[in-house]
XYZ file of C-alpha atoms in Angstrom:
612
model
C -4.956 48.494 -57.475
C -6.908 45.357 -56.780
C -3.705 43.507 -55.799
C -2.842 46.426 -53.448
C -6.343 46.289 -51.909
C -6.203 42.609 -51.306
C -2.758 42.853 -49.620
C -3.823 45.708 -47.304
C -7.008 43.706 -46.272
C -4.927 40.629 -45.672
C -2.635 42.830 -43.494
C -5.634 44.033 -41.485
C -6.851 40.494 -40.990
C -3.374 39.367 -39.726
C -3.236 42.418 -37.418
C -6.591 41.505 -35.725
C -6.253 37.755 -35.819
C -5.005 37.511 -32.164
C -7.675 39.679 -30.970
C -10.286 37.784 -32.844
C -9.042 34.568 -31.358
C -9.068 36.005 -27.979
C -12.646 37.093 -28.338
C -13.457 33.644 -29.351
C -12.415 32.319 -25.790
C -15.269 34.492 -24.285
C -13.217 35.767 -21.445
C -15.707 38.586 -20.983
C -18.102 36.231 -19.194
C -15.739 36.427 -16.185
C -17.321 38.833 -13.713
C -14.097 40.003 -11.857
C -11.936 42.197 -13.915
C -8.717 41.068 -12.142
C -9.142 37.389 -13.382
C -10.558 38.672 -16.618
C -7.377 40.752 -17.436
C -5.037 37.984 -16.155
C -6.704 35.275 -18.341
C -6.550 37.583 -21.469
C -2.896 38.396 -21.129
C -2.121 34.632 -20.313
C -3.837 33.833 -23.647
C -1.699 36.254 -25.522
C 1.381 34.970 -23.773
C 0.780 31.458 -24.857
C -0.586 32.105 -28.277
C 2.612 33.999 -28.988
C 4.687 31.400 -27.365
C 6.211 33.871 -24.952
C 5.700 31.576 -22.084
C 8.593 29.367 -23.517
C 11.068 32.215 -23.451
C 12.735 32.474 -19.817
C 13.300 36.096 -18.632
C 17.079 35.305 -18.733
C 16.888 34.422 -22.371
C 15.032 37.545 -22.938
C 17.679 39.614 -21.096
C 20.364 37.820 -23.312
C 18.488 38.623 -26.437
C 18.481 42.333 -25.490
C 22.146 42.240 -24.974
C 22.881 40.407 -28.213
C 20.777 42.902 -30.166
C 22.658 45.923 -28.779
C 19.797 47.120 -26.808
C 21.901 47.331 -23.492
C 23.847 50.343 -24.968
C 20.880 52.331 -26.094
C 19.091 54.900 -24.128
C 15.814 54.204 -22.784
C 14.057 57.084 -24.671
C 15.668 55.894 -27.939
C 13.361 54.787 -30.630
C 13.556 51.802 -32.978
C 11.536 51.227 -36.008
C 9.165 48.212 -36.734
C 11.747 46.450 -39.043
C 14.371 46.308 -36.144
C 11.673 45.147 -33.656
C 10.886 42.242 -36.102
C 14.652 41.566 -36.191
C 14.714 41.329 -32.528
C 11.758 39.042 -32.382
C 13.132 36.799 -34.971
C 16.441 36.327 -32.925
C 14.418 35.458 -29.910
C 12.347 32.867 -31.432
C 14.910 31.324 -33.473
C 17.098 30.906 -30.407
C 14.191 29.306 -28.627
C 13.687 26.805 -31.397
C 17.439 25.808 -30.986
C 16.880 25.161 -27.320
C 13.816 23.102 -27.859
C 13.777 19.432 -28.940
C 12.932 18.700 -32.537
C 9.456 17.250 -31.622
C 8.411 20.378 -29.933
C 9.550 23.060 -32.399
C 7.272 26.111 -32.755
C 6.056 28.106 -35.806
C 8.587 30.789 -35.764
C 6.887 32.957 -38.469
C 3.589 32.752 -36.910
C 4.851 33.619 -33.458
C 6.799 36.659 -34.906
C 3.782 37.959 -36.801
C 1.375 37.545 -33.835
C 3.662 39.245 -31.403
C 4.702 41.983 -33.748
C 1.198 42.919 -34.500
C 0.146 42.939 -30.786
C 3.181 45.080 -29.725
C 2.340 47.550 -32.612
C -1.183 47.701 -31.682
C -0.279 48.249 -28.054
C 2.420 50.678 -28.285
C 2.110 52.383 -31.628
C -1.684 52.999 -32.023
C -1.282 56.181 -33.921
C 0.896 54.547 -36.599
C 4.223 56.169 -36.344
C 6.200 53.119 -36.855
C 8.322 53.449 -33.954
C 8.576 52.794 -30.227
C 11.016 53.398 -27.547
C 13.368 50.826 -26.302
C 12.182 51.147 -22.671
C 8.665 50.301 -23.821
C 9.908 47.268 -25.695
C 11.959 46.030 -22.583
C 9.034 46.481 -20.198
C 6.532 44.761 -22.321
C 8.745 41.789 -23.101
C 10.130 41.354 -19.660
C 6.580 41.380 -18.300
C 4.999 39.041 -20.899
C 7.797 36.316 -21.021
C 8.125 33.324 -19.058
C 10.039 32.765 -15.817
C 9.658 33.682 -11.969
C 8.024 36.888 -11.050
C 10.807 37.608 -8.598
C 13.314 37.420 -11.400
C 11.183 39.803 -13.645
C 10.900 42.420 -10.852
C 14.682 42.428 -10.192
C 15.347 43.110 -13.796
C 12.772 45.850 -13.903
C 14.113 47.405 -10.821
C 17.643 47.471 -12.387
C 16.264 49.403 -15.175
C 14.473 52.026 -12.994
C 17.025 52.429 -10.276
C 20.219 54.691 -10.263
C 23.969 53.610 -9.797
C 23.374 53.492 -5.909
C 20.650 50.909 -6.045
C 17.888 53.514 -5.343
C 14.683 53.583 -7.307
C 13.980 56.661 -9.492
C 10.351 57.633 -9.104
C 10.239 59.180 -12.640
C 11.439 55.997 -14.210
C 9.005 53.882 -12.003
C 6.231 56.257 -13.372
C 7.442 55.553 -16.908
C 7.298 51.951 -16.195
C 3.759 51.972 -15.067
C 2.884 54.116 -18.012
C 4.242 51.421 -20.402
C 3.256 48.204 -18.837
C -0.350 49.416 -18.028
C -0.730 49.714 -21.704
C -1.189 45.861 -21.738
C -4.479 45.892 -20.048
C -5.712 48.456 -22.177
C -4.678 46.513 -25.208
C -6.906 43.695 -24.018
C -9.914 46.062 -23.581
C -9.447 46.308 -19.798
C -8.301 49.987 -19.831
C -11.153 51.158 -17.376
C -9.993 48.867 -14.692
C -6.290 48.968 -14.893
C -5.443 51.913 -17.150
C -2.699 54.391 -16.221
C -3.548 57.401 -14.017
C -1.358 60.161 -12.486
C -1.887 58.654 -9.134
C -0.655 55.024 -10.042
C 2.623 55.748 -8.433
C 1.284 57.089 -5.312
C -0.843 53.906 -4.937
C 2.147 51.802 -5.043
C 4.416 53.978 -2.797
C 2.246 56.298 -0.910
C 5.281 57.817 1.034
C 8.055 59.612 -0.891
C 11.070 57.892 0.484
C 14.283 56.058 -0.410
C 13.011 52.827 -2.174
C 15.723 49.969 -2.384
C 15.385 46.723 -3.976
C 14.077 44.834 -0.906
C 11.377 47.372 -0.356
C 10.320 47.325 -4.002
C 9.991 43.713 -4.006
C 8.043 43.809 -0.645
C 5.496 46.145 -2.288
C 5.002 44.354 -5.546
C 4.910 40.975 -4.095
C 2.745 41.777 -1.105
C -0.710 40.092 -0.634
C -2.540 41.886 -1.944
C -0.234 43.846 -4.355
C -0.854 47.188 -5.510
C -4.244 47.631 -7.215
C -2.928 48.880 -10.603
C -0.630 45.676 -10.812
C -2.947 43.177 -9.160
C -3.199 41.301 -12.467
C 0.598 40.604 -12.806
C 1.050 38.009 -10.021
C -2.401 36.514 -10.738
C -1.136 35.749 -14.327
C 1.875 33.937 -12.909
C -0.436 31.925 -10.482
C -2.586 30.922 -13.386
C 0.497 29.584 -15.126
C 1.330 27.504 -12.057
C -2.244 25.864 -11.644
C -3.219 25.150 -15.200
C -2.428 21.384 -14.589
C -3.299 21.150 -10.888
C -6.183 18.607 -10.087
C -8.272 18.830 -6.964
C -10.158 15.600 -6.402
C -13.335 17.483 -4.909
C -16.628 17.906 -6.319
C -17.959 21.388 -7.239
C -20.878 22.259 -5.409
C -22.747 23.988 -8.152
C -21.834 22.076 -11.424
C -21.236 18.839 -9.588
C -18.131 18.192 -11.698
C -15.628 15.842 -10.075
C -12.716 17.102 -11.763
C -11.415 20.371 -10.634
C -8.546 21.844 -12.703
C -6.809 24.956 -11.863
C -7.931 27.104 -8.858
C -10.495 25.873 -6.221
C -12.532 28.198 -4.062
C -13.960 27.503 -0.642
C -16.524 29.509 1.161
C -15.548 30.840 4.377
C -19.243 31.023 5.739
C -20.859 27.904 4.089
C -19.511 24.744 5.510
C -18.139 22.363 2.735
C -19.070 24.647 -0.094
C -16.519 24.640 -2.840
C -16.601 26.031 -6.444
C -14.381 25.248 -9.451
C -12.762 28.204 -11.131
C -15.257 28.182 -14.037
C -18.298 28.601 -11.698
C -16.660 31.074 -9.467
C -15.345 33.375 -12.222
C -18.987 33.323 -13.725
C -20.587 34.083 -10.419
C -22.693 30.823 -9.928
C -24.069 30.118 -6.580
C -26.535 27.742 -5.151
C -28.413 26.994 -1.867
C -27.580 29.287 0.852
C -24.406 30.286 -0.668
C -24.242 33.807 -2.007
C -21.672 35.673 -4.227
C -21.181 38.220 -1.421
C -19.634 35.570 0.900
C -15.875 35.669 1.326
C -14.123 32.927 -0.596
C -10.530 31.539 -0.145
C -8.572 30.647 -3.170
C -6.578 27.298 -3.214
C -3.997 26.532 -5.836
C -3.084 23.074 -4.412
C -4.767 19.985 -2.995
C -3.842 18.536 0.403
C -5.214 15.337 1.715
C -6.619 15.381 5.175
C -3.661 13.375 6.400
C -1.234 16.021 5.097
C -3.385 18.860 6.688
C -3.193 17.151 10.042
C 0.647 16.627 9.802
C 1.010 20.323 8.724
C -1.064 21.525 11.637
C 0.747 19.292 14.171
C 4.218 20.528 12.741
C 3.081 24.078 12.826
C 1.781 23.829 16.504
C 4.848 22.102 17.675
C 7.128 24.903 15.978
C 8.724 22.512 13.650
C 8.238 24.751 10.704
C 8.064 28.499 10.477
C 4.731 30.108 10.501
C 5.316 32.570 7.765
C 7.993 32.590 5.173
C 9.056 35.776 3.461
C 7.691 36.316 -0.131
C 11.281 36.785 -1.446
C 15.070 36.373 -0.228
C 16.553 39.435 1.258
C 19.174 41.000 -0.992
C 22.120 43.276 0.095
C 21.290 46.983 0.362
C 24.319 48.097 -1.387
C 24.350 48.611 -5.317
C 25.459 45.343 -6.850
C 28.426 45.299 -9.061
C 28.928 43.729 -12.374
C 30.878 40.688 -13.124
C 33.849 40.762 -15.478
C 32.687 38.791 -18.600
C 35.533 39.760 -20.918
C 36.924 36.143 -21.407
C 33.637 34.084 -20.953
C 30.921 32.929 -23.488
C 27.501 33.559 -21.928
C 25.359 30.222 -21.867
C 22.952 32.005 -19.449
C 23.171 35.743 -18.606
C 24.857 36.877 -15.259
C 24.788 40.343 -13.805
C 25.008 43.864 -14.546
C 23.365 46.598 -12.724
C 21.860 48.576 -15.631
C 22.810 46.811 -18.820
C 20.184 43.953 -19.208
C 21.884 41.106 -17.166
C 21.466 39.375 -13.842
C 22.366 41.167 -10.878
C 25.266 39.497 -8.817
C 25.989 40.196 -5.085
C 29.597 40.210 -3.796
C 30.735 38.399 -6.951
C 28.541 35.228 -6.349
C 25.750 34.624 -8.961
C 22.297 34.561 -7.851
C 20.319 31.165 -7.623
C 17.938 32.429 -10.229
C 17.923 29.593 -13.109
C 16.275 29.330 -16.632
C 13.522 26.845 -16.864
C 15.548 24.911 -19.411
C 18.544 24.299 -17.070
C 19.538 21.673 -14.536
C 21.167 23.174 -11.435
C 23.650 20.385 -10.675
C 25.019 19.818 -14.019
C 25.039 23.433 -15.186
C 26.689 24.892 -12.276
C 29.685 22.334 -12.675
C 29.915 23.371 -16.378
C 29.846 26.956 -15.548
C 32.563 26.504 -12.934
C 34.761 24.646 -15.416
C 34.241 27.273 -18.069
C 34.934 30.109 -15.543
C 38.158 28.208 -14.341
C 39.484 27.897 -17.931
C 38.562 31.442 -18.665
C 40.352 32.780 -15.671
C 43.470 30.682 -16.600
C 43.414 31.969 -20.152
C 43.167 35.652 -19.001
C 46.090 35.068 -16.426
C 48.182 33.465 -19.252
C 47.400 36.329 -21.616
C 48.542 38.890 -19.158
C 51.785 36.908 -18.532
C 52.376 36.551 -22.161
C 53.207 40.182 -22.485
C 56.053 39.803 -19.982
C 57.547 36.663 -21.684
C 60.437 36.943 -24.282
C 59.588 36.934 -27.947
C 60.588 33.196 -28.179
C 57.794 32.121 -25.875
C 55.231 33.842 -27.900
C 54.569 30.900 -30.189
C 54.086 28.533 -27.335
C 51.673 30.841 -25.513
C 49.635 31.105 -28.657
C 49.415 27.374 -29.096
C 48.403 26.986 -25.438
C 45.731 29.719 -25.747
C 44.465 28.069 -28.924
C 44.129 24.756 -27.238
C 42.309 26.291 -24.298
C 39.895 28.054 -26.698
C 39.356 24.734 -28.348
C 38.739 23.206 -24.965
C 36.392 25.700 -23.976
C 34.434 25.454 -27.422
C 34.141 21.809 -26.766
C 32.714 22.380 -23.322
C 30.107 24.717 -24.569
C 28.961 22.116 -27.200
C 28.659 19.591 -24.578
C 26.715 21.907 -22.378
C 24.243 22.611 -25.263
C 23.745 18.890 -25.683
C 23.183 18.414 -22.082
C 20.585 21.217 -22.037
C 18.727 19.623 -24.987
C 18.672 16.185 -23.240
C 17.593 17.796 -20.139
C 14.643 19.448 -21.729
C 13.682 16.275 -23.600
C 13.690 14.156 -20.286
C 11.614 16.777 -18.601
C 8.964 16.716 -21.308
C 8.787 13.012 -21.228
C 8.591 13.154 -17.571
C 5.694 15.745 -17.558
C 3.773 13.454 -20.268
C 4.316 10.341 -18.097
C 3.150 12.049 -14.878
C -0.166 13.166 -15.979
C -2.675 12.971 -13.210
C -4.608 9.556 -13.120
C -8.030 11.147 -12.379
C -7.950 13.039 -15.582
C -7.030 9.729 -17.501
C -10.049 8.067 -15.734
C -12.269 10.972 -16.530
C -11.336 10.350 -20.223
C -12.304 6.727 -20.066
C -16.197 6.574 -19.506
C -16.006 2.690 -19.774
C -13.633 2.495 -16.746
C -15.806 4.930 -14.736
C -19.123 2.827 -15.536
C -17.289 -0.387 -14.437
C -16.122 1.365 -11.087
C -19.932 2.515 -10.466
C -21.237 -1.053 -11.331
C -18.629 -2.631 -8.722
C -19.774 -0.086 -6.235
C -23.417 -0.889 -6.810
C -22.656 -4.599 -6.665
C -20.749 -4.184 -3.260
C -23.608 -2.295 -1.558
C -26.259 -4.848 -2.817
C -24.112 -7.789 -1.336
C -23.750 -5.986 1.913
C -27.519 -5.454 2.084
C -28.219 -9.220 1.252
C -25.614 -10.355 3.882
C -27.186 -8.027 6.676
C -30.374 -9.714 5.696
C -29.004 -13.218 6.066
C -27.452 -12.291 9.383
C -30.789 -11.208 10.779
C -32.311 -14.411 9.643
C -29.805 -16.457 11.377
C -30.299 -14.435 14.432
C -34.029 -15.123 14.140
C -33.298 -18.902 13.785
C -31.224 -18.882 16.871
C -33.815 -17.180 18.820
C -36.446 -19.862 17.803
C -33.983 -22.466 18.537
C -33.623 -21.154 22.223
C -37.479 -21.372 22.628
C -37.389 -24.995 21.438
C -34.643 -25.918 23.758
C -36.673 -24.441 26.693
C -39.528 -26.588 25.800
C -37.591 -29.665 25.553
C -36.061 -28.882 29.088
C -39.483 -28.362 30.546
C -40.645 -31.664 29.007
C -37.604 -33.393 30.371
C -38.276 -32.052 33.895
C -41.894 -33.229 33.613
C -40.951 -36.736 32.508
C -38.504 -37.007 35.275
C -41.144 -35.974 37.814
C -43.500 -38.437 36.532
C -41.190 -41.481 36.080
C -38.803 -40.556 38.997
C -35.947 -41.447 36.679
C -32.793 -39.359 35.885
C -33.377 -36.703 32.984
C -30.108 -37.868 31.412
C -31.879 -41.231 30.346
C -34.571 -39.472 28.440
C -34.774 -39.695 24.832
C -35.539 -36.049 24.518
C -32.114 -35.175 26.187
C -30.139 -37.322 23.991
C -31.858 -35.720 21.018
C -30.871 -32.165 22.437
C -27.255 -33.421 23.145
C -26.784 -34.156 19.513
C -28.063 -30.799 18.362
C -25.020 -28.362 18.856
C -23.125 -27.856 15.611
C -20.357 -25.552 14.807
C -21.958 -22.331 13.472
C -19.698 -19.359 12.906
C -20.710 -15.988 11.450
C -17.436 -15.378 9.745
C -17.404 -16.023 6.059
C -15.816 -14.799 2.922
C -18.930 -12.579 2.202
C -19.813 -11.386 5.437
C -19.679 -7.450 5.905
C -17.381 -5.843 8.301
C -20.237 -3.861 9.919
C -21.757 -7.151 11.477
C -19.952 -9.112 14.028
C -21.051 -12.528 15.488
C -22.047 -10.754 18.632
C -24.338 -8.318 16.657
C -25.976 -11.131 14.819
C -26.653 -13.293 18.014
C -27.881 -10.407 20.189
C -30.811 -11.510 22.141
C -30.122 -15.146 21.966
C -29.758 -17.227 25.148
C -26.520 -18.577 26.796
C -27.535 -22.201 25.912
C -27.554 -21.657 22.221
C -24.434 -19.615 22.245
C -22.660 -22.331 24.350
C -24.040 -24.947 21.956
C -22.767 -23.071 18.764
C -19.426 -21.724 20.139
C -17.130 -24.570 19.306
C -15.963 -26.259 16.174
C -14.060 -25.346 12.932
C -15.129 -22.348 11.019
C -17.325 -22.948 8.017
C -18.993 -20.670 5.552
C -22.361 -19.211 6.113
C -24.318 -21.225 3.848
C -23.162 -24.546 5.307
C -23.726 -23.010 8.730
C -27.261 -22.373 7.839
C -27.885 -25.699 6.425
C -26.456 -27.498 9.576
C -28.608 -25.195 11.837
C -31.741 -26.068 9.815
C -31.131 -29.786 10.140
C -30.473 -29.426 13.543
C -33.832 -27.784 14.193
C -35.642 -30.452 12.042
C -34.188 -33.071 14.173
C -35.274 -31.274 17.258
C -38.812 -30.837 16.066
C -39.064 -34.474 15.128
C -37.977 -35.411 18.658
C -40.535 -33.011 19.981
C -43.334 -34.356 17.909
C -42.601 -37.883 18.877
C -42.775 -36.794 22.683
C -45.972 -34.903 22.001
C -47.560 -37.974 19.993
C -46.557 -40.264 23.012
C -48.409 -37.760 25.337
C -51.493 -37.607 23.061
C -51.717 -41.484 22.886
C -52.081 -41.643 26.747
C -54.534 -38.827 26.786
C -56.482 -40.528 24.095
C -56.673 -43.819 26.133
C -57.740 -41.977 29.272
C -60.479 -40.143 27.339
C -61.621 -43.377 25.940
C -61.880 -44.990 29.274
C -63.831 -41.854 30.600
C -66.153 -41.842 27.652
C -66.891 -45.703 28.255
C -67.486 -45.120 31.853
C -69.954 -42.246 31.120
C -71.830 -44.405 28.834
C -72.197 -47.226 31.313
C -73.414 -44.830 33.932
C -75.972 -43.260 31.533
C -77.246 -46.807 30.630
C -77.736 -47.697 34.301
C -79.623 -44.486 34.896
C -81.965 -45.260 31.933
C -82.630 -48.897 33.084
C -83.253 -47.708 36.673
C -85.861 -45.335 35.346
C -87.530 -48.053 33.431
C -87.912 -50.267 36.372
C -89.279 -47.597 38.666
C -92.272 -46.556 36.483
C -95.544 -47.067 38.201
C -98.300 -49.139 36.303
C -101.913 -47.923 36.339
């Protein structure tokens, strides 16, 4: 009894493990139900490793397990469901490289418990074939266009027209997924769900079906489905923009730009949680961006668009033929990837040509060549097999040997194709690891970021210091201009007094030796200051005197300028001293004259005094 109780409690814990892990992610803080539902289902998809299974691999698993021949309303038990899931994940591990193998048992257990909790909540132990197909085709990896084409093949008749009762059954089953992740009030099934998708009861063909479900916006009940695919596409997208709220410089995923506040952008975490700052409000309209374009790319895109070099709007999907698509004869081929059948879980083929949809683990150029070779040998094998019935009995052994050789050749080609698939997947994973965004690596290295900030600060400091040196140089030039004016005035006075030519004066000879080659260009000069800016306000004489000569660095130029100014000041002081000596002699003579006059006056007074 105790052992049975422990086993049942362990089983309950395993059943609730996925939901407990999902609750630990705290998705409920996302305020918008659409993003909240898409994030939860994306978590379930990745946790169960369904994102590694392409939709074509899923269709192939349906066919290999005999589900294509069963009616949609047929029921299968849990044990057979577990067998189907085991074949899906074991085949996945065969396609993956040895370094990226998954835990098959854990993936089977998590996905099995999730399917049972979603579609067998009452505990009957059974679920319908259509419910399992709808769930796995929706939650697996691959393109949404390929998924919708397969779903349409399951809900349309032999004429390629959608049956509304089957589409209603599809909505009933697929909308149990949001309910399973506790989002039923927002995206649960209602009787009006079909009418919200197709309000007019008319003939719905494949192109109309794709137009409605891939529109922007899609039907309200399925709005989370394309968002889940967009989430998968932007998980590793980096935006070199700063978030206006959290100030994070490493936006990953979606980026949101306000249409009213200029330059206001939010990362997906802040937008999902309803954060806002400054004049921005949550009521403002936001635009979602899933990629980053530099200003140069935006300009070239706008120019190309305005010049008509590129189409203004591209259709969301290619246009498919209106007629019902016929299946391809696969009697003599071994399927490496599924091709088409209109209702039997295979890819739709139009006019005998395979559609361009590809598995995520395939390379188009190599695999198409391999498929053409296999198809060619298979057709030759079928033709020779039909001809062998008309040959005489003596040729039967020869035809049998030829067919055996061709089968061996086909088997060798298939083995080679599998090896190529594994090599392609290995190279693709290595390329993805090598092409990780550089800003993310820089973000993980705080030492590198600190060094970059220090270099920027040092650069700004050097620019400010260079600006101050340039201003000091300009002031020295202005002072030099004033000194040169004084020298010229003094020369003119000397010439006027002596009547000699100004060219013979010593002051002129001193001034003539002054011009030195001073240039403002140096290794440390900033691009924001030019020589014309530095010498603004300086006279033509100084500019002419300092405009010739070979370039020097700024330090030597300042030293030479200082020496020149010192020599000029010495010459000026000598001239002033000579002038002062003459003035002192004249003052001395005048002082002696005054003393003689005063002496004579005193002596005259003494002689003229009367005697009593």
